[in-house]
GROMACS .gro file of C-alpha atoms in nm:
model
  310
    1UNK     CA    1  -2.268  -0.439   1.327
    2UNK     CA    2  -2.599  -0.660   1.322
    3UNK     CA    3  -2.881  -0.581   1.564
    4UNK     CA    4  -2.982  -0.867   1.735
    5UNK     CA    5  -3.326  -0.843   1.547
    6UNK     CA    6  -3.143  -0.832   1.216
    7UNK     CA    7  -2.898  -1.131   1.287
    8UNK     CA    8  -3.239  -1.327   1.316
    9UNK     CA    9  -3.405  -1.208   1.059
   10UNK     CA   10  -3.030  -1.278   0.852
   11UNK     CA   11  -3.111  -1.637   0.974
   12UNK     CA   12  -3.485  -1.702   0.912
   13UNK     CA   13  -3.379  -1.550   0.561
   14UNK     CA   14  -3.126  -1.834   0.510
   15UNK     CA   15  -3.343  -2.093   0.580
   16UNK     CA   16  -3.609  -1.938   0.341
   17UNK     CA   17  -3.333  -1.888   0.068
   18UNK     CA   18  -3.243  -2.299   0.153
   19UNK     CA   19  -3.645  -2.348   0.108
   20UNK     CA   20  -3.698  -2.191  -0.227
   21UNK     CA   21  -3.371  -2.307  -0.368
   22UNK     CA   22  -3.396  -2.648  -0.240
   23UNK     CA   23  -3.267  -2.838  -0.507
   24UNK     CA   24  -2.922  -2.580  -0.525
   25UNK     CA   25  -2.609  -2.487  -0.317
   26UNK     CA   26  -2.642  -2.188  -0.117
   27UNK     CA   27  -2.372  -2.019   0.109
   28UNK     CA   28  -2.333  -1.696   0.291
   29UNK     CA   29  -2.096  -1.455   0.146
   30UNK     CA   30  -2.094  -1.205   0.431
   31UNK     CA   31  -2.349  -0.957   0.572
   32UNK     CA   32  -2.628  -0.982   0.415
   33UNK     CA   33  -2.502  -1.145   0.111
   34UNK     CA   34  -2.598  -1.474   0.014
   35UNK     CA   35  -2.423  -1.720  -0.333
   36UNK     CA   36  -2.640  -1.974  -0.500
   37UNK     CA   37  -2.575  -2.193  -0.736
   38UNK     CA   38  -2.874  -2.321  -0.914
   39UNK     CA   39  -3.061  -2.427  -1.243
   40UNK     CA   40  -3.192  -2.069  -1.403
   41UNK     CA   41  -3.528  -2.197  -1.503
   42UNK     CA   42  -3.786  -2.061  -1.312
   43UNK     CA   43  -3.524  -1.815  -1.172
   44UNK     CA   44  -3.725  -1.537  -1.146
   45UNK     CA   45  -4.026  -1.690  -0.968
   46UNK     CA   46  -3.817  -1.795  -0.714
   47UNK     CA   47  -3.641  -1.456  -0.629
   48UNK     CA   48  -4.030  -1.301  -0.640
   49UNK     CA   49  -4.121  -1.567  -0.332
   50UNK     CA   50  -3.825  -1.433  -0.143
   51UNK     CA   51  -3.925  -1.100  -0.193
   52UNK     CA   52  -4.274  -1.193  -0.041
   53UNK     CA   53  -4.115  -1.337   0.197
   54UNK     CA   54  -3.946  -1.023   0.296
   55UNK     CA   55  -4.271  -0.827   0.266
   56UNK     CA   56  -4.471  -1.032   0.430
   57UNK     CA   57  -4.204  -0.978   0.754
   58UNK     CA   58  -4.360  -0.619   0.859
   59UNK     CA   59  -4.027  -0.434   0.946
   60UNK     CA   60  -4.119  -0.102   1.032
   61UNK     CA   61  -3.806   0.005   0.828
   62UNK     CA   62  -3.813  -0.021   0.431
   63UNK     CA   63  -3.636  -0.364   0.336
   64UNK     CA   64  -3.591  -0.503  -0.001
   65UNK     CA   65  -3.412  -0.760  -0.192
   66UNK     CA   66  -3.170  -0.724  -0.498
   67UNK     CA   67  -3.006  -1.025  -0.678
   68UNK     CA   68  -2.779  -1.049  -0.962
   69UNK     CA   69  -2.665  -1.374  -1.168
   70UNK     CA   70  -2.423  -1.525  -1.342
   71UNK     CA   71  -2.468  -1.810  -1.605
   72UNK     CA   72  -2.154  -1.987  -1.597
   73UNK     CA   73  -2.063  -2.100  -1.964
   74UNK     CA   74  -1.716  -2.245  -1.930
   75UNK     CA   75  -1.691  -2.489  -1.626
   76UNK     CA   76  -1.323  -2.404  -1.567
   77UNK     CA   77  -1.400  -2.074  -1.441
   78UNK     CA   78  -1.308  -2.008  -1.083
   79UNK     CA   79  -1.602  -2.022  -0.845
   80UNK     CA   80  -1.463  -1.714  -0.706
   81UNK     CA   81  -1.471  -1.533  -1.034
   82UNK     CA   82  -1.799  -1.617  -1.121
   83UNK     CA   83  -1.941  -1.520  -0.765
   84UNK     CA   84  -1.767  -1.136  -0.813
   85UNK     CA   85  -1.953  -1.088  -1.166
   86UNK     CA   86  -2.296  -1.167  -0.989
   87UNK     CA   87  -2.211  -0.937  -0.692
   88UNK     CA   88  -2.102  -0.658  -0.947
   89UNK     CA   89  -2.464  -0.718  -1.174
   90UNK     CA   90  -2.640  -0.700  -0.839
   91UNK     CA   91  -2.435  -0.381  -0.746
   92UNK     CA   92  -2.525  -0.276  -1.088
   93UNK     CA   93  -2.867  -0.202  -0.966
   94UNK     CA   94  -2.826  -0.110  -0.623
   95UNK     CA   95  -3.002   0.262  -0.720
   96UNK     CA   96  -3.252   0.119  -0.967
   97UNK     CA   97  -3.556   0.135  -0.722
   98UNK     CA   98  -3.766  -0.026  -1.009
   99UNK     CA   99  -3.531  -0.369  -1.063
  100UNK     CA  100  -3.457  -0.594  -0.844
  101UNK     CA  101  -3.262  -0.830  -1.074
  102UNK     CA  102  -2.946  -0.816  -1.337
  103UNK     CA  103  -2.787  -1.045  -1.521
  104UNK     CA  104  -2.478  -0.991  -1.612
  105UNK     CA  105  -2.400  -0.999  -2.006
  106UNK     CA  106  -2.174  -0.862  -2.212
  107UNK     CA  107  -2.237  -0.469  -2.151
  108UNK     CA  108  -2.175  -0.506  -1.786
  109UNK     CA  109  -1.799  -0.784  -1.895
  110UNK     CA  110  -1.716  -0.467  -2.078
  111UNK     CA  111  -1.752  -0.260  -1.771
  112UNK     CA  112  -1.636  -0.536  -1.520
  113UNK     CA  113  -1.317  -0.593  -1.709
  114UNK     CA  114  -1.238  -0.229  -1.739
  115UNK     CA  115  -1.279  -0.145  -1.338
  116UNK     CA  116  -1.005  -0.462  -1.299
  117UNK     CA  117  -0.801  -0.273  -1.557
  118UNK     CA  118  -0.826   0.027  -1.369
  119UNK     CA  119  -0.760  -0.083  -1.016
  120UNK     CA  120  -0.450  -0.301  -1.174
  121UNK     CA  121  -0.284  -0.038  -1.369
  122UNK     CA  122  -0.332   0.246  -1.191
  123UNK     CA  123   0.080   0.228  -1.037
  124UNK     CA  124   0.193   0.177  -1.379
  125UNK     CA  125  -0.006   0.442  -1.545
  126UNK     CA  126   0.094   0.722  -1.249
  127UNK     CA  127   0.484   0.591  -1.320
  128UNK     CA  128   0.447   0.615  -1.702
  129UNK     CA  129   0.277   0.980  -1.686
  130UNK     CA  130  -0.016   0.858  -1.831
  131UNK     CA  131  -0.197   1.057  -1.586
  132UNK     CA  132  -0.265   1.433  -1.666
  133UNK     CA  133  -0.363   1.740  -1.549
  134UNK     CA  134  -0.616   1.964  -1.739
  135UNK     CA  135  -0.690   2.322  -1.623
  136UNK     CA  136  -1.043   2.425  -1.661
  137UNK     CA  137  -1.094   2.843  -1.659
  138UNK     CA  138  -1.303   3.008  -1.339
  139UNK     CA  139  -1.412   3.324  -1.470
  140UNK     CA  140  -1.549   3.621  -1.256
  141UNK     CA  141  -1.927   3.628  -1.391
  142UNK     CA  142  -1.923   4.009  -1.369
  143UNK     CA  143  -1.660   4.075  -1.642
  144UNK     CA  144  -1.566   3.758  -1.741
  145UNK     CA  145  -1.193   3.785  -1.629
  146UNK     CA  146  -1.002   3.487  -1.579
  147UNK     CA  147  -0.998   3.485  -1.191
  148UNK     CA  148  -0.833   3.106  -1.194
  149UNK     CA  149  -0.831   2.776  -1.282
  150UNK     CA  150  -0.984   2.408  -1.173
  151UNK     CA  151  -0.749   2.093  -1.205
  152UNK     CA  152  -0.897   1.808  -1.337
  153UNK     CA  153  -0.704   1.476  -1.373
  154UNK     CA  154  -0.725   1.265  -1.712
  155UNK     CA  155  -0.605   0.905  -1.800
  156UNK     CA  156  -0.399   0.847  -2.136
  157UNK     CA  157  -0.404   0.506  -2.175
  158UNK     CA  158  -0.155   0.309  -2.412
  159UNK     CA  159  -0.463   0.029  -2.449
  160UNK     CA  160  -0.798   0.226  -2.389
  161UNK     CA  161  -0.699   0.556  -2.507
  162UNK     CA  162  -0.829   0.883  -2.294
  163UNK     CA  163  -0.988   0.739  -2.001
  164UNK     CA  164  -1.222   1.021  -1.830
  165UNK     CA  165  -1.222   1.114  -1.444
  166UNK     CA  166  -1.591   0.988  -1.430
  167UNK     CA  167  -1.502   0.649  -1.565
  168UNK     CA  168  -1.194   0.593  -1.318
  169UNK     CA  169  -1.215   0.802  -1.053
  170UNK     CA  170  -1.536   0.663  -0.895
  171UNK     CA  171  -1.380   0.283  -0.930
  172UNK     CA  172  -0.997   0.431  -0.737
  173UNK     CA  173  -1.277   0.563  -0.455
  174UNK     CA  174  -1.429   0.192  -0.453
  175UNK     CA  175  -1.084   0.083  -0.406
  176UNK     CA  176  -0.933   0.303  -0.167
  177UNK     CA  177  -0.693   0.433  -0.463
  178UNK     CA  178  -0.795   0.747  -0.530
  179UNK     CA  179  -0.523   0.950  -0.304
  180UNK     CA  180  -0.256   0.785  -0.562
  181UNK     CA  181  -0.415   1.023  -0.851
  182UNK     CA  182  -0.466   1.330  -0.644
  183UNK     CA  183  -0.120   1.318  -0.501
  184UNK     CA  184  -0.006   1.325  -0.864
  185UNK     CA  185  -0.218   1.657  -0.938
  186UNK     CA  186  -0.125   1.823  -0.648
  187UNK     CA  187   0.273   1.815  -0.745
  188UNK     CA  188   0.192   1.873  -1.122
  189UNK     CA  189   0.007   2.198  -1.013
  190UNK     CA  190   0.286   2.329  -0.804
  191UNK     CA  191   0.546   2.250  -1.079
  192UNK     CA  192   0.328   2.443  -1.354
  193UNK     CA  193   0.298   2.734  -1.150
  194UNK     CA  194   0.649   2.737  -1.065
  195UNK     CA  195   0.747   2.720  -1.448
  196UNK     CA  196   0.494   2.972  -1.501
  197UNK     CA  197   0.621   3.203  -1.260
  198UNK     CA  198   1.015   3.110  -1.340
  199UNK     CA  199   0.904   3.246  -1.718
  200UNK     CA  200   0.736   3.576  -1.632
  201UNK     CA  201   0.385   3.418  -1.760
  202UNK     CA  202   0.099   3.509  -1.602
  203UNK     CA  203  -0.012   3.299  -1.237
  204UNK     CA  204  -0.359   3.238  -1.086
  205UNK     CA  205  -0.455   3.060  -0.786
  206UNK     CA  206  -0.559   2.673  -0.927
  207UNK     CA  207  -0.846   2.486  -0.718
  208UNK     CA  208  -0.772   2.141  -0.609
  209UNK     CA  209  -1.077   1.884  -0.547
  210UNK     CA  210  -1.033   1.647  -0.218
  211UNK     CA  211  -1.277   1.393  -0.143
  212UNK     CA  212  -1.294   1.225   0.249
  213UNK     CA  213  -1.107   0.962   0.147
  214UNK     CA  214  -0.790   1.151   0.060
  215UNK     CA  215  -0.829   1.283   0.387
  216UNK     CA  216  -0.852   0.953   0.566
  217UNK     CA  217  -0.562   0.748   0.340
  218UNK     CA  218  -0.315   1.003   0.312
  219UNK     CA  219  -0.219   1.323   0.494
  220UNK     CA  220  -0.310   1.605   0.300
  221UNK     CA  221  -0.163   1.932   0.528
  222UNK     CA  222   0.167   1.767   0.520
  223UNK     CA  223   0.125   1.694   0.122
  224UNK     CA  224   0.012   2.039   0.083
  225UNK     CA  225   0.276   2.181   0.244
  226UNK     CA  226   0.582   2.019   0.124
  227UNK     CA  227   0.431   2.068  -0.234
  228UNK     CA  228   0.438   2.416  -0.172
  229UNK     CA  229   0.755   2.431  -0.029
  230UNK     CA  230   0.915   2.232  -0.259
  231UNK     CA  231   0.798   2.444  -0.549
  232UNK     CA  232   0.842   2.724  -0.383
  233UNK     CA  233   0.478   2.859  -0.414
  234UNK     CA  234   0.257   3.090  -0.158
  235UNK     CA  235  -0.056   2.860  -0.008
  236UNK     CA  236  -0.267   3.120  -0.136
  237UNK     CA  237  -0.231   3.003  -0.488
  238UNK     CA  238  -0.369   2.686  -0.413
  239UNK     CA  239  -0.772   2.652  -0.303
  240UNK     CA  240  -0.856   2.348  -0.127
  241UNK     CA  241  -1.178   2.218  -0.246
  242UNK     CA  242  -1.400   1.956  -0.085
  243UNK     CA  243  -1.738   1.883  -0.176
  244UNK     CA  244  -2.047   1.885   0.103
  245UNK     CA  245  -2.068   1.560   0.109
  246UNK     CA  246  -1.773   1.470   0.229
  247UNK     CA  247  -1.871   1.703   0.511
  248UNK     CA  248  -2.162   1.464   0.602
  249UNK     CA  249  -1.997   1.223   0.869
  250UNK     CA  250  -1.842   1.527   1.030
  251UNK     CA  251  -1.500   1.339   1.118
  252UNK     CA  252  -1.352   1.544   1.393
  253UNK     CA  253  -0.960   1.466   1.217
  254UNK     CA  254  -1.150   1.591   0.869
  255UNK     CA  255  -1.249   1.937   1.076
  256UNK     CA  256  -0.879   1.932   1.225
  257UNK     CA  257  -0.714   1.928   0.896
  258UNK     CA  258  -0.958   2.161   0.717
  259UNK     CA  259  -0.844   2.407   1.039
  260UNK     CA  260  -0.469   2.313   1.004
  261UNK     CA  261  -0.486   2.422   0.616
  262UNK     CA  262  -0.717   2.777   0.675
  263UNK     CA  263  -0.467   2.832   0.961
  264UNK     CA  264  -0.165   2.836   0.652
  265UNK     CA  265  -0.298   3.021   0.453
  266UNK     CA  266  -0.507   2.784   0.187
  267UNK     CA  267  -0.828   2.904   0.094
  268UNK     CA  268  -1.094   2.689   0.146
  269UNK     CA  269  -1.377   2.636  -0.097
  270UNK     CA  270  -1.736   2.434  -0.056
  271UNK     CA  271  -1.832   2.215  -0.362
  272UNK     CA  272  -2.190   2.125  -0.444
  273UNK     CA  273  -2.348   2.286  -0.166
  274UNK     CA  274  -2.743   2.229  -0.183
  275UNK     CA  275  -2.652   1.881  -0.271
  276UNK     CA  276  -2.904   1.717  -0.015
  277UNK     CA  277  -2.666   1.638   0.307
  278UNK     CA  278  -2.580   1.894   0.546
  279UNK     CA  279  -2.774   2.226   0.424
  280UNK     CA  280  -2.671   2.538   0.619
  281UNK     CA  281  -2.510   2.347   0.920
  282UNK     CA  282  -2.178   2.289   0.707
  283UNK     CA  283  -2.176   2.689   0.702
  284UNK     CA  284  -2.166   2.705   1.085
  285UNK     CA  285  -1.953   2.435   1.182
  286UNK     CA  286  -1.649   2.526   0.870
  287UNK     CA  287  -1.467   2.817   0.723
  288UNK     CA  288  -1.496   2.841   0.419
  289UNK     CA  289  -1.395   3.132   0.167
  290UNK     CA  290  -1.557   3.039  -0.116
  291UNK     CA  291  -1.903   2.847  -0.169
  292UNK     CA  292  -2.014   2.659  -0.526
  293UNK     CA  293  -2.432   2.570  -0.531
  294UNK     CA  294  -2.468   2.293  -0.683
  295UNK     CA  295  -2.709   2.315  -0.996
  296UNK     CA  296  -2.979   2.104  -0.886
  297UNK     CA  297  -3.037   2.333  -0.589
  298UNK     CA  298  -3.115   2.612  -0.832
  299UNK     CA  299  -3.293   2.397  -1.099
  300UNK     CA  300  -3.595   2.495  -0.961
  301UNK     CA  301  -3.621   2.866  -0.855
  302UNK     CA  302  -3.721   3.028  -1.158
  303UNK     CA  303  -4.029   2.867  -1.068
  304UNK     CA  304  -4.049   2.934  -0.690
  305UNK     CA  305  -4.084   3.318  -0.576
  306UNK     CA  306  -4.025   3.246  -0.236
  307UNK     CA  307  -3.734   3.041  -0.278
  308UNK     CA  308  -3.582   3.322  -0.468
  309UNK     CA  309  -3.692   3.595  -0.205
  310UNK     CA  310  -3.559   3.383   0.079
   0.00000   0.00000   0.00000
């Protein structure tokens, strides 16, 4: 919710926006998001006088501005439409600390179109089997045995081709879809190890990766479970893995069910810890069996003798 500072501020801001852009249309799209439809000639000097503006305010907090635009070629297109490909250029550069506007051309149509594609054929592709599992090897770094194996989830398109997890699986998180793929991997994993097992092959445990939002849009103990029952396989053989980060809110239901799943018998394992959220505090306040450090919290301690003492 807005402070009552920030709802005036919000407001002030709107008339300053109505100021600089006298001679356009400007709306509020919600929050702190504002549509304008203007003349793109001296574009740019006009979003650098807002960002004076907001300068010149002296919030004690850090507050900046970040636009993104959308020349509309074809005057058929759907106000609506052309408002979403502005919001997406100015997401675009929501982490770029050093620009503070986008246009979007064809580069970011190319990546617009294909997050639509995503979020719209994401049913079809999980009911075609498009989706599949890939095992990657964990190795024991002492002899290099094969100790297990991580499951990582890959799109086969018809259209597109192989679609990697870091190209859709960011997008299904945007979207709320993401459970839909990860329920998929978690019954292809029990079904391989149950064919491996019902063919005298070789079984090792297989690491899953959960993010807080499969937690919060699906219920992952009871998914667990009737995977494993259903397949007939010991909980042991599957290691939940969740990365710190999605440790950071510290949901009390996201402790419950981390609880609920050591208390049946599936290992629990820490992704990416030394990431920058919740440092040794996710050690007290969890249980887990296993712990991964991420690289970046090592990157630097060939350099640092106390780091590597402590």
């Amino acid at each position: 919710a807005i402070s009552e500072s920030g709802n005036a501020f919000i407001k002030k801001f709107a008339g300053q926006i109505i100021d600089v852009f006298y001679d356009g249309l400007v709306g509020r799209q919600g929050d702190d998001h504002f549509v304008v439809l203007c003349d793109m000639e001296d574009l740019e000097q006009r979003i650098t006088r807002l960002r004076s503006y907001i300068y010149d305010c002296g919030f004690d907090t850090q507050t900046g501005l970040k636009a993104g635009g959308y020349r509309v070629k074809d005057r058929k297109i759907d106000p609506s439409v052309a408002c979403d490909r502005a919001r997406y250029a100015c997401n675009s550069i929501k982490k770029h600390y050093d620009q503070d506007y986008c246009e979007y051309d064809a580069e970011l149509d190319r990546k617009f179109m294909m997050r639509q594609y995503i979020v719209n054929n994401v049913d079809a592709a999980i009911d075609r089997g498009d989706i599949k599992v890939y095992y990657q090897p964990v190795c024991w770094a002492k002899n290099r045995k094969l100790c297990g194996y991580e499951a990582l989830s890959k799109w086969e398109d018809p259209k597109h081709g192989f679609l990697p997890p870091s190209l859709f699986i960011p997008v299904l998180e945007e979207y709320h879809q993401v459970h839909k793929i990860d329920m998929v991997v978690v019954d292809t994993v029990c079904r391989d190890l149950r064919w491996l097992m019902d063919n005298g092959r070789p079984a090792v445990p297989v690491s899953l990766n959960f993010s807080r939002l499969d937690f919060e849009l699906t219920d992952v103990v009871d998914l667990l479970c009737s995977c494993t029952r259903k397949y007939n396989i010991l909980p042991e053989m599957i290691h939940v893995e969740v990365t710190e980060s999605a440790l950071s809110d510290k949901l009390e239901s996201l402790h419950r069910d981390l609880d609920r799943l050591k208390d049946l018998g599936f290992p629990l394992w820490l992704d990416d810890f030394g990431s920058g959220y919740s440092s040794l505090n996710v050690l007290k306040d969890f249980s887990f069996d296993v712990m991964k450090i991420d690289m970046v919290f090592l990157s630097s301690f060939h350099n640092n003798t106390e780091d590597i003492n402590s």
